[in-house]
Tab-separated table of C-alpha atoms and ligand atoms in Angstrom:
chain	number	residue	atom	x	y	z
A	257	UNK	CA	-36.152	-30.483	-41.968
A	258	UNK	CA	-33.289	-28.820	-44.345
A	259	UNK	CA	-29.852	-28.114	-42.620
A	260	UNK	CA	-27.336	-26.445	-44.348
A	261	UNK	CA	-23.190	-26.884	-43.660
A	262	UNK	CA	-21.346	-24.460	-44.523
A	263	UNK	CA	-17.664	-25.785	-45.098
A	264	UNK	CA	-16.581	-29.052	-46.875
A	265	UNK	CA	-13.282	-29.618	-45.097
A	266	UNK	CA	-12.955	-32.270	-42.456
A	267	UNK	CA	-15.167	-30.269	-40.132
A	268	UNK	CA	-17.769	-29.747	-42.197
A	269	UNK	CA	-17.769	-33.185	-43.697
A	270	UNK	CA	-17.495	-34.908	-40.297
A	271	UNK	CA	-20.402	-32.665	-39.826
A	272	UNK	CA	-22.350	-33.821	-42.483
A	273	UNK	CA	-22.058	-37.555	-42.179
A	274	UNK	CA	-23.416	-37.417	-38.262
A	275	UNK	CA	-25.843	-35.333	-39.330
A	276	UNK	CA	-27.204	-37.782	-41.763
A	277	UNK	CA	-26.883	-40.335	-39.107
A	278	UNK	CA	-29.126	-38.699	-36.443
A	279	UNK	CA	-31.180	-36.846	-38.937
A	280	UNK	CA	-32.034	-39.665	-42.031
A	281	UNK	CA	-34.871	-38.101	-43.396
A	282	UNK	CA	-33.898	-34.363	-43.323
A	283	UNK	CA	-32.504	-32.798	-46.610
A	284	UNK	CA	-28.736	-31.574	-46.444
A	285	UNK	CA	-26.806	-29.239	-48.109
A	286	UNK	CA	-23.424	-28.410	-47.900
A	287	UNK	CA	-22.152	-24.838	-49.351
A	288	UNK	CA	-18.338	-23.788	-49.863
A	289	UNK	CA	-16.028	-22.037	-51.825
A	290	UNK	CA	-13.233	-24.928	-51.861
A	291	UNK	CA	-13.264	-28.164	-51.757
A	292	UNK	CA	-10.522	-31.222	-51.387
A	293	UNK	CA	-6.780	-29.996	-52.697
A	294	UNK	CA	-8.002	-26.471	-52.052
A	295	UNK	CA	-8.935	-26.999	-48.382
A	296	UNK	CA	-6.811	-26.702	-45.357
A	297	UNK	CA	-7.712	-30.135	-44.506
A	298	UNK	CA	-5.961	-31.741	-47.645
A	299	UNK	CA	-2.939	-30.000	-46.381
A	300	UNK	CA	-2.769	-31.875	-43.118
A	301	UNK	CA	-0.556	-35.095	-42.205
A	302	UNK	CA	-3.367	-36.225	-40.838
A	303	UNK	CA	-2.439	-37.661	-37.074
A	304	UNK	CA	-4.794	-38.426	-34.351
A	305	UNK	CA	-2.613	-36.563	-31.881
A	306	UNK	CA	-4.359	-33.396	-30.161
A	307	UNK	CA	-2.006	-31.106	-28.706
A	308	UNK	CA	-2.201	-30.927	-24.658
A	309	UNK	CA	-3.487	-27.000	-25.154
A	310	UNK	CA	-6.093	-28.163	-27.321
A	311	UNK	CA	-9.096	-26.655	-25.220
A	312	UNK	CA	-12.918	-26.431	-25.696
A	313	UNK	CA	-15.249	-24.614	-23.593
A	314	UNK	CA	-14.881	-27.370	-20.370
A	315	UNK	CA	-12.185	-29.644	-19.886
A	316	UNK	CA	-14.964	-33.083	-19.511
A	317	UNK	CA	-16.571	-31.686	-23.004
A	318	UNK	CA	-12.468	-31.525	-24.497
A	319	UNK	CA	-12.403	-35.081	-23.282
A	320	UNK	CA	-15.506	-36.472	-24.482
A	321	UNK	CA	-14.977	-34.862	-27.984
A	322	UNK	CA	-11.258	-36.710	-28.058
A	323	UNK	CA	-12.783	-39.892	-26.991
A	324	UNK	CA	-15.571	-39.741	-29.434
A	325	UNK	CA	-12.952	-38.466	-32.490
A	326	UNK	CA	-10.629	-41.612	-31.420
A	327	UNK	CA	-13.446	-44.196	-31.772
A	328	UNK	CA	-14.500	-42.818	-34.860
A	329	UNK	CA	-11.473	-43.237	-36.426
A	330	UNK	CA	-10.600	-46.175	-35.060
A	331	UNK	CA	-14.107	-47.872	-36.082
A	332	UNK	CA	-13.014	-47.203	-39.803
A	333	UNK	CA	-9.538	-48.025	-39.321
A	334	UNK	CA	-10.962	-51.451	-38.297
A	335	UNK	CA	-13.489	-51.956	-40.845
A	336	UNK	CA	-13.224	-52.387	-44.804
A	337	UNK	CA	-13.598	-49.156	-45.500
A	338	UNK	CA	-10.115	-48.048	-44.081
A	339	UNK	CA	-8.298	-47.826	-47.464
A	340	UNK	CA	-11.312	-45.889	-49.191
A	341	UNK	CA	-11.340	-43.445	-46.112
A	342	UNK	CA	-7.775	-42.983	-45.713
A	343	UNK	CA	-7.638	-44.135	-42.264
A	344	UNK	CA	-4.446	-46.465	-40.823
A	345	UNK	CA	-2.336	-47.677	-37.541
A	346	UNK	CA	0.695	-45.385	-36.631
A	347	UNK	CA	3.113	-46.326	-34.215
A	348	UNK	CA	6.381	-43.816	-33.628
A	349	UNK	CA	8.548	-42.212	-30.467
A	350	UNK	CA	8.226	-38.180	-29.901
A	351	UNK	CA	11.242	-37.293	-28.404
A	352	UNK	CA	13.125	-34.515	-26.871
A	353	UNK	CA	16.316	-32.958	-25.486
A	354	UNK	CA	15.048	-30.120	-23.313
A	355	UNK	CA	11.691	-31.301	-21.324
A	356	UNK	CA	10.240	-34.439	-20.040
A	357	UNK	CA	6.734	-32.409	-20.039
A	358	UNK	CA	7.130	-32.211	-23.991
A	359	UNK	CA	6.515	-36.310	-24.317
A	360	UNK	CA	3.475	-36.581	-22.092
A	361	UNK	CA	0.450	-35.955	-23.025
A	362	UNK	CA	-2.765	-36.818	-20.619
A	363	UNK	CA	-5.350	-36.679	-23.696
A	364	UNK	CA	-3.433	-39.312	-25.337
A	365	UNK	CA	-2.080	-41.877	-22.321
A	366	UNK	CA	-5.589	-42.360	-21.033
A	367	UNK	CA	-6.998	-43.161	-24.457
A	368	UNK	CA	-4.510	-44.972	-26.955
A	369	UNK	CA	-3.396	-48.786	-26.754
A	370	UNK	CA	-0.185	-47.752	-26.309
A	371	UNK	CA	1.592	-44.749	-24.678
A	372	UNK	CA	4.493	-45.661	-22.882
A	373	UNK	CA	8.059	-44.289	-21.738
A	374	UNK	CA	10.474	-45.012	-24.271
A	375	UNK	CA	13.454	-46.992	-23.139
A	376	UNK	CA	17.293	-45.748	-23.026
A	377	UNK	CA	17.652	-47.968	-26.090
A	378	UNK	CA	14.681	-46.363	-27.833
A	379	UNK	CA	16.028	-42.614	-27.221
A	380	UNK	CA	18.990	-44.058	-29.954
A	381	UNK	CA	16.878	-45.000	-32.629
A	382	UNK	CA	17.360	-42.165	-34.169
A	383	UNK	CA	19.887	-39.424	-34.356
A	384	UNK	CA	20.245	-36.583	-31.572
A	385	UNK	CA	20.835	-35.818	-27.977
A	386	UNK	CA	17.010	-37.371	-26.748
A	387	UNK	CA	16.378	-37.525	-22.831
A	388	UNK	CA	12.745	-37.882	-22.663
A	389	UNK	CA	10.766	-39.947	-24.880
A	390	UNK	CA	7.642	-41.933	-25.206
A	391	UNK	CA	6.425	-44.548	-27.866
A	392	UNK	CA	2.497	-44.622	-29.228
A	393	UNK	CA	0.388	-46.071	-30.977
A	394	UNK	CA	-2.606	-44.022	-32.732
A	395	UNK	CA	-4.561	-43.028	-35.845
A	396	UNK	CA	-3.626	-41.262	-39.423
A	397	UNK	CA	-5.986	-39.653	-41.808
A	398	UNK	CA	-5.018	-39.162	-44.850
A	399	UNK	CA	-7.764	-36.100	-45.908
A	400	UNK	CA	-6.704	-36.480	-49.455
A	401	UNK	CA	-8.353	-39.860	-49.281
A	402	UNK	CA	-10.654	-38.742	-46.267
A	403	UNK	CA	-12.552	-35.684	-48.482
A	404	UNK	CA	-13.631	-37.356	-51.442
A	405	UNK	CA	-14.486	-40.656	-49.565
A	406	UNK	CA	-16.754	-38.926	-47.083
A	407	UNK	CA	-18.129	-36.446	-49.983
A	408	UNK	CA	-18.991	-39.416	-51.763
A	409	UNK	CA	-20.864	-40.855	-49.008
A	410	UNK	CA	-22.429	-38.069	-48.484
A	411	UNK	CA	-24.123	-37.628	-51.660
A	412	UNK	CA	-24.795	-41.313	-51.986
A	413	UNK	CA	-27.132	-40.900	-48.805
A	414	UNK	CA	-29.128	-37.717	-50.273
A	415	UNK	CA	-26.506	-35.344	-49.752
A	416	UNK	CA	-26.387	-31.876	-51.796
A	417	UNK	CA	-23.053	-30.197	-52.472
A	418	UNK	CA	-23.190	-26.617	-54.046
A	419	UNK	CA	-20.149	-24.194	-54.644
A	420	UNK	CA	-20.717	-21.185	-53.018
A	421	UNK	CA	-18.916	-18.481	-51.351
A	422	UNK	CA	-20.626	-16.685	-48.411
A	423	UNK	CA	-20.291	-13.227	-47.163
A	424	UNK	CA	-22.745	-13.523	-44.799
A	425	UNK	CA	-25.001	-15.790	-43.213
A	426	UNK	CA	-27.712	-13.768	-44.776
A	427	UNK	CA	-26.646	-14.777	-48.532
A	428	UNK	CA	-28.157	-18.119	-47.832
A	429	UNK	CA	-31.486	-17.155	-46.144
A	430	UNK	CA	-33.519	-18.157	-49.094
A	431	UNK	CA	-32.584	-21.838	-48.916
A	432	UNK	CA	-34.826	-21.830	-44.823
A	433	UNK	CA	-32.360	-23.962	-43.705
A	434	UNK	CA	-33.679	-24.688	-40.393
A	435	UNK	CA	-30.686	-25.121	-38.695
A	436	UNK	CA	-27.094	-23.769	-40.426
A	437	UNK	CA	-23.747	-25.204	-39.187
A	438	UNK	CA	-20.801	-23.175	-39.301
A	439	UNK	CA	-17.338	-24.890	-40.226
A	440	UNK	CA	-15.847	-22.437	-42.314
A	441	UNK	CA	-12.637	-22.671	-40.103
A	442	UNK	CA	-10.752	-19.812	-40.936
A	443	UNK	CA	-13.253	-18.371	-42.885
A	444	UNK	CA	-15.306	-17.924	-39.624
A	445	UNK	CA	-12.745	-14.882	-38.858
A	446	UNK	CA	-14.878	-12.899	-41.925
A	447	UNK	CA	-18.074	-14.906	-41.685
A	448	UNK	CA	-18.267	-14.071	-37.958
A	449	UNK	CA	-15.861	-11.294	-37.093
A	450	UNK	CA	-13.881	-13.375	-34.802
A	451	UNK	CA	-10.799	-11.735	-33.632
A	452	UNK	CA	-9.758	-14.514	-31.587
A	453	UNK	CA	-9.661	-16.813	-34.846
A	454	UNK	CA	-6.157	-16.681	-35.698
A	455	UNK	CA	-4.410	-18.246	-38.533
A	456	UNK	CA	-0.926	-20.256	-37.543
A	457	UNK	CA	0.898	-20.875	-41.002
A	458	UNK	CA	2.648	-24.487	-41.322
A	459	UNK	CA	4.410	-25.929	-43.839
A	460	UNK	CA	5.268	-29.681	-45.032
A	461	UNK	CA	7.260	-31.281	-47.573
A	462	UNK	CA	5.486	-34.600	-48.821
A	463	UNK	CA	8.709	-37.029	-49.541
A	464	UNK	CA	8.615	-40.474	-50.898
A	465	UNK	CA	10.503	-42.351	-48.622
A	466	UNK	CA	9.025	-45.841	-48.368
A	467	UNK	CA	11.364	-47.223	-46.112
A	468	UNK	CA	10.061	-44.886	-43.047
A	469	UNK	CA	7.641	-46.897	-41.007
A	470	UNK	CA	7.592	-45.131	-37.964
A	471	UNK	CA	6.778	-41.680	-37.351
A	472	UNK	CA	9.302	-39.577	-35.135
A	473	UNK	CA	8.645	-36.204	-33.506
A	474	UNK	CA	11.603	-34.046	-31.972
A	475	UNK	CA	11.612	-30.411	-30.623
A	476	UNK	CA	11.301	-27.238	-32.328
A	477	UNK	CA	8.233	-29.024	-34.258
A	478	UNK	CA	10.052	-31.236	-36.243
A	479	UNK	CA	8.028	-34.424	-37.119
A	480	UNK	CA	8.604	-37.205	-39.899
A	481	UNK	CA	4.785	-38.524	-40.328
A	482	UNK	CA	4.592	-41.505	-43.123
A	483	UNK	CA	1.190	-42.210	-44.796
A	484	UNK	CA	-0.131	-44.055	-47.259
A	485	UNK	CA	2.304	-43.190	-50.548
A	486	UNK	CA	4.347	-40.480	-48.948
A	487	UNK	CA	5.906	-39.463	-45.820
A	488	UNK	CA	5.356	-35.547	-44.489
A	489	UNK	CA	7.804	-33.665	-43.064
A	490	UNK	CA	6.983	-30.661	-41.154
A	491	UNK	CA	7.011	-28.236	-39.459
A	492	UNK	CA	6.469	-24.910	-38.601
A	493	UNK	CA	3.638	-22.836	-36.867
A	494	UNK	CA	3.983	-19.235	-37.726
A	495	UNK	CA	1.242	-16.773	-35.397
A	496	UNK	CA	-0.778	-14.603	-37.687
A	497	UNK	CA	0.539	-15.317	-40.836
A	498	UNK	CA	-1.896	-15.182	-44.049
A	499	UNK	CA	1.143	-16.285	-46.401
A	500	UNK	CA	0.121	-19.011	-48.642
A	501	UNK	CA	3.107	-19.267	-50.346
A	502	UNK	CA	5.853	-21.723	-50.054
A	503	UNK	CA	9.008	-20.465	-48.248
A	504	UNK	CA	12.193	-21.985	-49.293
A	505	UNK	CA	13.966	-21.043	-46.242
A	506	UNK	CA	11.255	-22.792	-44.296
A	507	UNK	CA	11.473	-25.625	-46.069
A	508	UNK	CA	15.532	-26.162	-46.100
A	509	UNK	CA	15.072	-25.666	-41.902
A	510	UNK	CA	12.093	-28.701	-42.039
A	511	UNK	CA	14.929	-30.720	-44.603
A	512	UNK	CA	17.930	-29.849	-42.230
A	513	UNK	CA	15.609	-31.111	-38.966
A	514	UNK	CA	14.113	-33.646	-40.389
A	515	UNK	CA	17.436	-35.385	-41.748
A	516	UNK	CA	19.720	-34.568	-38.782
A	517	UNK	CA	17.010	-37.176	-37.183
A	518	UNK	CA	16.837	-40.004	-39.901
A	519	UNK	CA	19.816	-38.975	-42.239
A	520	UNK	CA	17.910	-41.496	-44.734
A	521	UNK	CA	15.874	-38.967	-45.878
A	522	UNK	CA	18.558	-37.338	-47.424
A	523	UNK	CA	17.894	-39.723	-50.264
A	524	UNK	CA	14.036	-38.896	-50.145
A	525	UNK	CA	12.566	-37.628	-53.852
A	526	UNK	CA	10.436	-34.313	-52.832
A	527	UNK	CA	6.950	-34.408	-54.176
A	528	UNK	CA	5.730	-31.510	-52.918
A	529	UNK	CA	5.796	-28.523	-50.874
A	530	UNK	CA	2.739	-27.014	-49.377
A	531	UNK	CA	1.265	-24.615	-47.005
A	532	UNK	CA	-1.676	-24.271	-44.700
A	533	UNK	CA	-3.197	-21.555	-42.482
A	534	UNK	CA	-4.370	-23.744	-39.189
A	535	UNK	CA	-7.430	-22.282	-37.806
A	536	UNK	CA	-6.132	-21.596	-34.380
A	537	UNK	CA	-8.812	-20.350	-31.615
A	538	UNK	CA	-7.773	-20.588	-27.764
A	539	UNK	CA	-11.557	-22.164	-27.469
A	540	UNK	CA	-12.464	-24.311	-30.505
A	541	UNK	CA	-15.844	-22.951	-30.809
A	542	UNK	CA	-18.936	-25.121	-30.912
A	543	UNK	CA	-21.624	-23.521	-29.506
A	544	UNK	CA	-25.390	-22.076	-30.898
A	545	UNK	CA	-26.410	-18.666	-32.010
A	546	UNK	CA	-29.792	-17.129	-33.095
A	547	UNK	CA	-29.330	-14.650	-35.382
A	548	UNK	CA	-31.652	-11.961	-36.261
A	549	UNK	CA	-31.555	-10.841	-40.479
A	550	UNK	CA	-31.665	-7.285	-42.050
A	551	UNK	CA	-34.581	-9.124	-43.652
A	552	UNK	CA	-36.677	-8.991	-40.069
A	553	UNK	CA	-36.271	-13.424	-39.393
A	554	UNK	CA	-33.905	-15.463	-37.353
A	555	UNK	CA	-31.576	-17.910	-38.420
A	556	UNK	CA	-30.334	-20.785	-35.996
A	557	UNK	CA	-26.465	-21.044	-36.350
A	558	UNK	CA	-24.266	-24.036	-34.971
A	559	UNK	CA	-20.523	-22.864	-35.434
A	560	UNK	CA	-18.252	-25.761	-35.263
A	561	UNK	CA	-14.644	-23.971	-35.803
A	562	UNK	CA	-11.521	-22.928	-34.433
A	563	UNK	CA	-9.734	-26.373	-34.276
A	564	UNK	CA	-5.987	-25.364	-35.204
A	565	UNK	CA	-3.439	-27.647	-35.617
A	566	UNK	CA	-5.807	-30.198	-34.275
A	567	UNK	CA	-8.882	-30.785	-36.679
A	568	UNK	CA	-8.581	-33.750	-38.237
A	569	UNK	CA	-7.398	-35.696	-34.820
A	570	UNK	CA	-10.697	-34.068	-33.254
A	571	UNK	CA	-13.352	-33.320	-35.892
A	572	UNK	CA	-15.268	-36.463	-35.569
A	573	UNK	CA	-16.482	-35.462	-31.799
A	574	UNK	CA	-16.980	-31.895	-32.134
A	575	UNK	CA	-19.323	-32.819	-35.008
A	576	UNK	CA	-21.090	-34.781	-32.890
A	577	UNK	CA	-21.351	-32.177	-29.945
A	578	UNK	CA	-22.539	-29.625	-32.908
A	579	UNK	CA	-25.638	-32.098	-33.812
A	580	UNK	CA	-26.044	-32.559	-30.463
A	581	UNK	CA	-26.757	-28.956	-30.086
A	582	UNK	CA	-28.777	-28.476	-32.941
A	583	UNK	CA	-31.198	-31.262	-31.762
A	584	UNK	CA	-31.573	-29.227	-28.556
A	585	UNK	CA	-32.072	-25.954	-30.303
A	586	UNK	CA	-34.881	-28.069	-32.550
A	587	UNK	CA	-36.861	-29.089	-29.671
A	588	UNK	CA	-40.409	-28.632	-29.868
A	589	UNK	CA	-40.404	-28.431	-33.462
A	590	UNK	CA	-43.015	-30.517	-35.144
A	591	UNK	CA	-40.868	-31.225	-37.893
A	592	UNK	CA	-38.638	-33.679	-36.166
B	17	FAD	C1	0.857	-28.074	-42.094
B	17	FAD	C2	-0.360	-28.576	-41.348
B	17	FAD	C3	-0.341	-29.834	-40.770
B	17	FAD	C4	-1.444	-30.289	-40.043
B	17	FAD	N1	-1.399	-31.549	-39.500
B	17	FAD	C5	-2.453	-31.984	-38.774
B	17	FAD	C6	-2.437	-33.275	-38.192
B	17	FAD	O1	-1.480	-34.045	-38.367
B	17	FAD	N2	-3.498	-33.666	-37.439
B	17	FAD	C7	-4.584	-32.848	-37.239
B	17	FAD	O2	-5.497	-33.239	-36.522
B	17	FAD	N3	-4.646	-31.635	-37.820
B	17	FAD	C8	-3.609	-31.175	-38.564
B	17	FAD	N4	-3.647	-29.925	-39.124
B	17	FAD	C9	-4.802	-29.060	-38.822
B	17	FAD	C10	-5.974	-29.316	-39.733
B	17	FAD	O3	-5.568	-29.251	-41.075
B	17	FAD	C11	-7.088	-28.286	-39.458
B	17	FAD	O4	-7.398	-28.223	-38.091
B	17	FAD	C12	-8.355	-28.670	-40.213
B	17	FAD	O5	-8.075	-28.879	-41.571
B	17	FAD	C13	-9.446	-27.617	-40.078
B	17	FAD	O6	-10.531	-28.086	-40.841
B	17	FAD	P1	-11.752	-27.167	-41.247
B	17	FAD	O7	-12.730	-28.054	-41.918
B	17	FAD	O8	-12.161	-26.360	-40.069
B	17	FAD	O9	-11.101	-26.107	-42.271
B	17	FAD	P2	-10.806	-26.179	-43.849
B	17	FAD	O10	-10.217	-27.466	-44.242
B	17	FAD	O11	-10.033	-24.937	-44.133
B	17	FAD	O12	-12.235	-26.071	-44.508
B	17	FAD	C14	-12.981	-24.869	-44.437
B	17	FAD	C15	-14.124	-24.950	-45.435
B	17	FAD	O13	-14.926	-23.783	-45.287
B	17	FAD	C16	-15.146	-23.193	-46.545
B	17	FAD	N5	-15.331	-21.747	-46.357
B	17	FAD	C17	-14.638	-20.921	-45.549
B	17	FAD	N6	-15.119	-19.667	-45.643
B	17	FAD	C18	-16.133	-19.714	-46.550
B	17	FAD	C19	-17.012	-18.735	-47.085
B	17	FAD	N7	-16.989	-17.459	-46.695
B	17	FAD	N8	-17.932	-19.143	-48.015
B	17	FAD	C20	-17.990	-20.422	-48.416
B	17	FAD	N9	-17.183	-21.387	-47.933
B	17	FAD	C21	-16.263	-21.037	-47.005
B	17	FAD	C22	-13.910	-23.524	-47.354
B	17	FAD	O14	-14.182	-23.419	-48.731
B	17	FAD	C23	-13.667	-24.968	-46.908
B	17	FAD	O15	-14.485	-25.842	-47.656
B	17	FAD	C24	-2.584	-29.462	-39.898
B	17	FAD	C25	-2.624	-28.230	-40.522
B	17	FAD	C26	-1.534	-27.774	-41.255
B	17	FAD	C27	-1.595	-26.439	-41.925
């Protein structure tokens, strides 16, 4: 058996590593044209928090992928491996002035330790006019530790890793992968000419700012996220924007948000400024395709894309919905 993944971001590495765990004796490749700082992934802050439209094709499969995502992160964050992958414990308060609707979320209170109300005490911890609030407990990844950790493990279990860019599925037909999985994320709009894939710009200062040990969300997507060495401040979300570059007007709004909150980061060193196009789909697509080549054969296609502002928190169980699939599509093949 010979799969192929194409994509080496947190989707296509989350990808990889269940592959290798249902499939041990099959030979794996992964293909893709960037790879850690040059991913979308690496840009990320990294929290387990998926947004309440976060939507797959039926809401008990959105569910089960969240569930599956949390206890995969939360396995590592309780093992020894948890430094090496990146993975740690964040508590913090999301707050906000205008809606009560804007601090629930229903993915998150059935499934974390902690998701509570926050008290009238807790709505002054930090500057601003807060009415609604609630406190949590969850997951970080931190994919600049997260990439090479899981690339490492990768290869270490068999694992090939090949830079290559793809134009179309068809550039790859003479490796007979058996089964191909898509996570190209944004590259799927090309790959697959997906007009619903749309790319929502964001932007985040990394400060260091050690002496931030909660994380704090407030409206207008502001959000103070620390990490391991530095603390991200974000954000924006601009619709169908390709612009990779920095903006320094978007940054001095993040600044000016972020400090009117914790006026401590004022005093914060910048380390650096970055931008990322989120992969943003209404459906986060994981679902099968046969497709037929110019060359006359079929290729078997499992896309796993389309995960927006929301792939790192949910990778994990779409990955293991996309194996899932790919098992079913394999049935009655001698080979397995
Ligand atoms: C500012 C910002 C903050 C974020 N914060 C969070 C957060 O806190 N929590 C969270 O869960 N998510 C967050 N996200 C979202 C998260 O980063 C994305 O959902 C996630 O990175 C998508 O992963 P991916 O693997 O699909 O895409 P990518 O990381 O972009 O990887 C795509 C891979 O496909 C390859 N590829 C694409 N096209 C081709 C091609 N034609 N040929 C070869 N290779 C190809 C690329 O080289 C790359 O390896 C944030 C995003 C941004 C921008």
């Amino acid at each position: 058996m010979h799969f192929g993944i194409l994509g080496s971001g947190v989707v296509g590495l989350t990808t990889a590593l269940e592959l290798q765990q249902i499939f041990p004796n099959a030979r794996i490749t992964i293909l893709a044209d960037r790879f850690n700082e040059d991913t979308t992934s690496y840009v990320a802050a990294g929290i387990f928090r998926p947004g309440t439209s976060f939507t797959g094709p039926t809401k008990e499969i959105t569910q089960q992928w969240i569930i599956d995502a949390f206890n995969y992160w939360d396995e590592i964050r309780r093992s020894k491996e948890a430094p090496l992958a990146g993975v740690c414990q964040l508590s913090g308060y999301i707050y906000s002035s205008t809606s009560p609707k804007i601090v629930k979320n229903h993915f998150l209170e059935q499934l974390l330790p902690v998701y509570r109300q926050a008290t009238e005490e807790e709505l002054k911890l930090c500057q601003g006019d807060w009415k609604y609030g609630s406190f949590f407990t969850t997951c970080l990844t931190e994919c600049r530790l997260f990439l090479p950790y899981a690339t490492k493990k990768f290869i270490a279990a068999g694992g090939q890793v090949t830079r290559h860019h793809i134009n179309a599925f068809s550039d790859v037909a003479q490796h007979n992968f058996d089964v191909i999985f898509n996570c190209t994320g944004l590259g799927a709009k090309d790959l697959c000419n997906d007009q619903q894939l749309v790319p929502l710009r964001g932007q985040v200062l990394k400060v260091r700012a050690p002496w931030i040990k909660l994380a704090f969300y407030g409206d207008y997507d502001t959000y103070i996220l620390p990490g391991f060495e530095a603390v991200t401040l974000g954000g924006c979300r601009q619709y169908d924007s390709y612009n990779l570059n920095v903006c320094k007007y978007d940054s001095m709004a993040i600044k000016e948000r972020c400090c009117s909150m914790l006026p401590s980061l004022k005093r914060a060193a910048v380390i650096w400024e970055t931008v990322g196009l989120r992969p943003h789909r209404a459906v986060v697509r994981v679902e099968s395709e046969i497709l037929h080549l110019p060359t006359g054969g079929i290729q078997k296609v499992v896309h796993n894309y389309g995960h927006g502002g929301y792939g790192v928190t949910t990778s994990p169980g779409t990955a293991k919905h996309a194996v899932k699939i790919a098992r079913e599509l394999l049935v009655g093949n001698s080979k397995l």
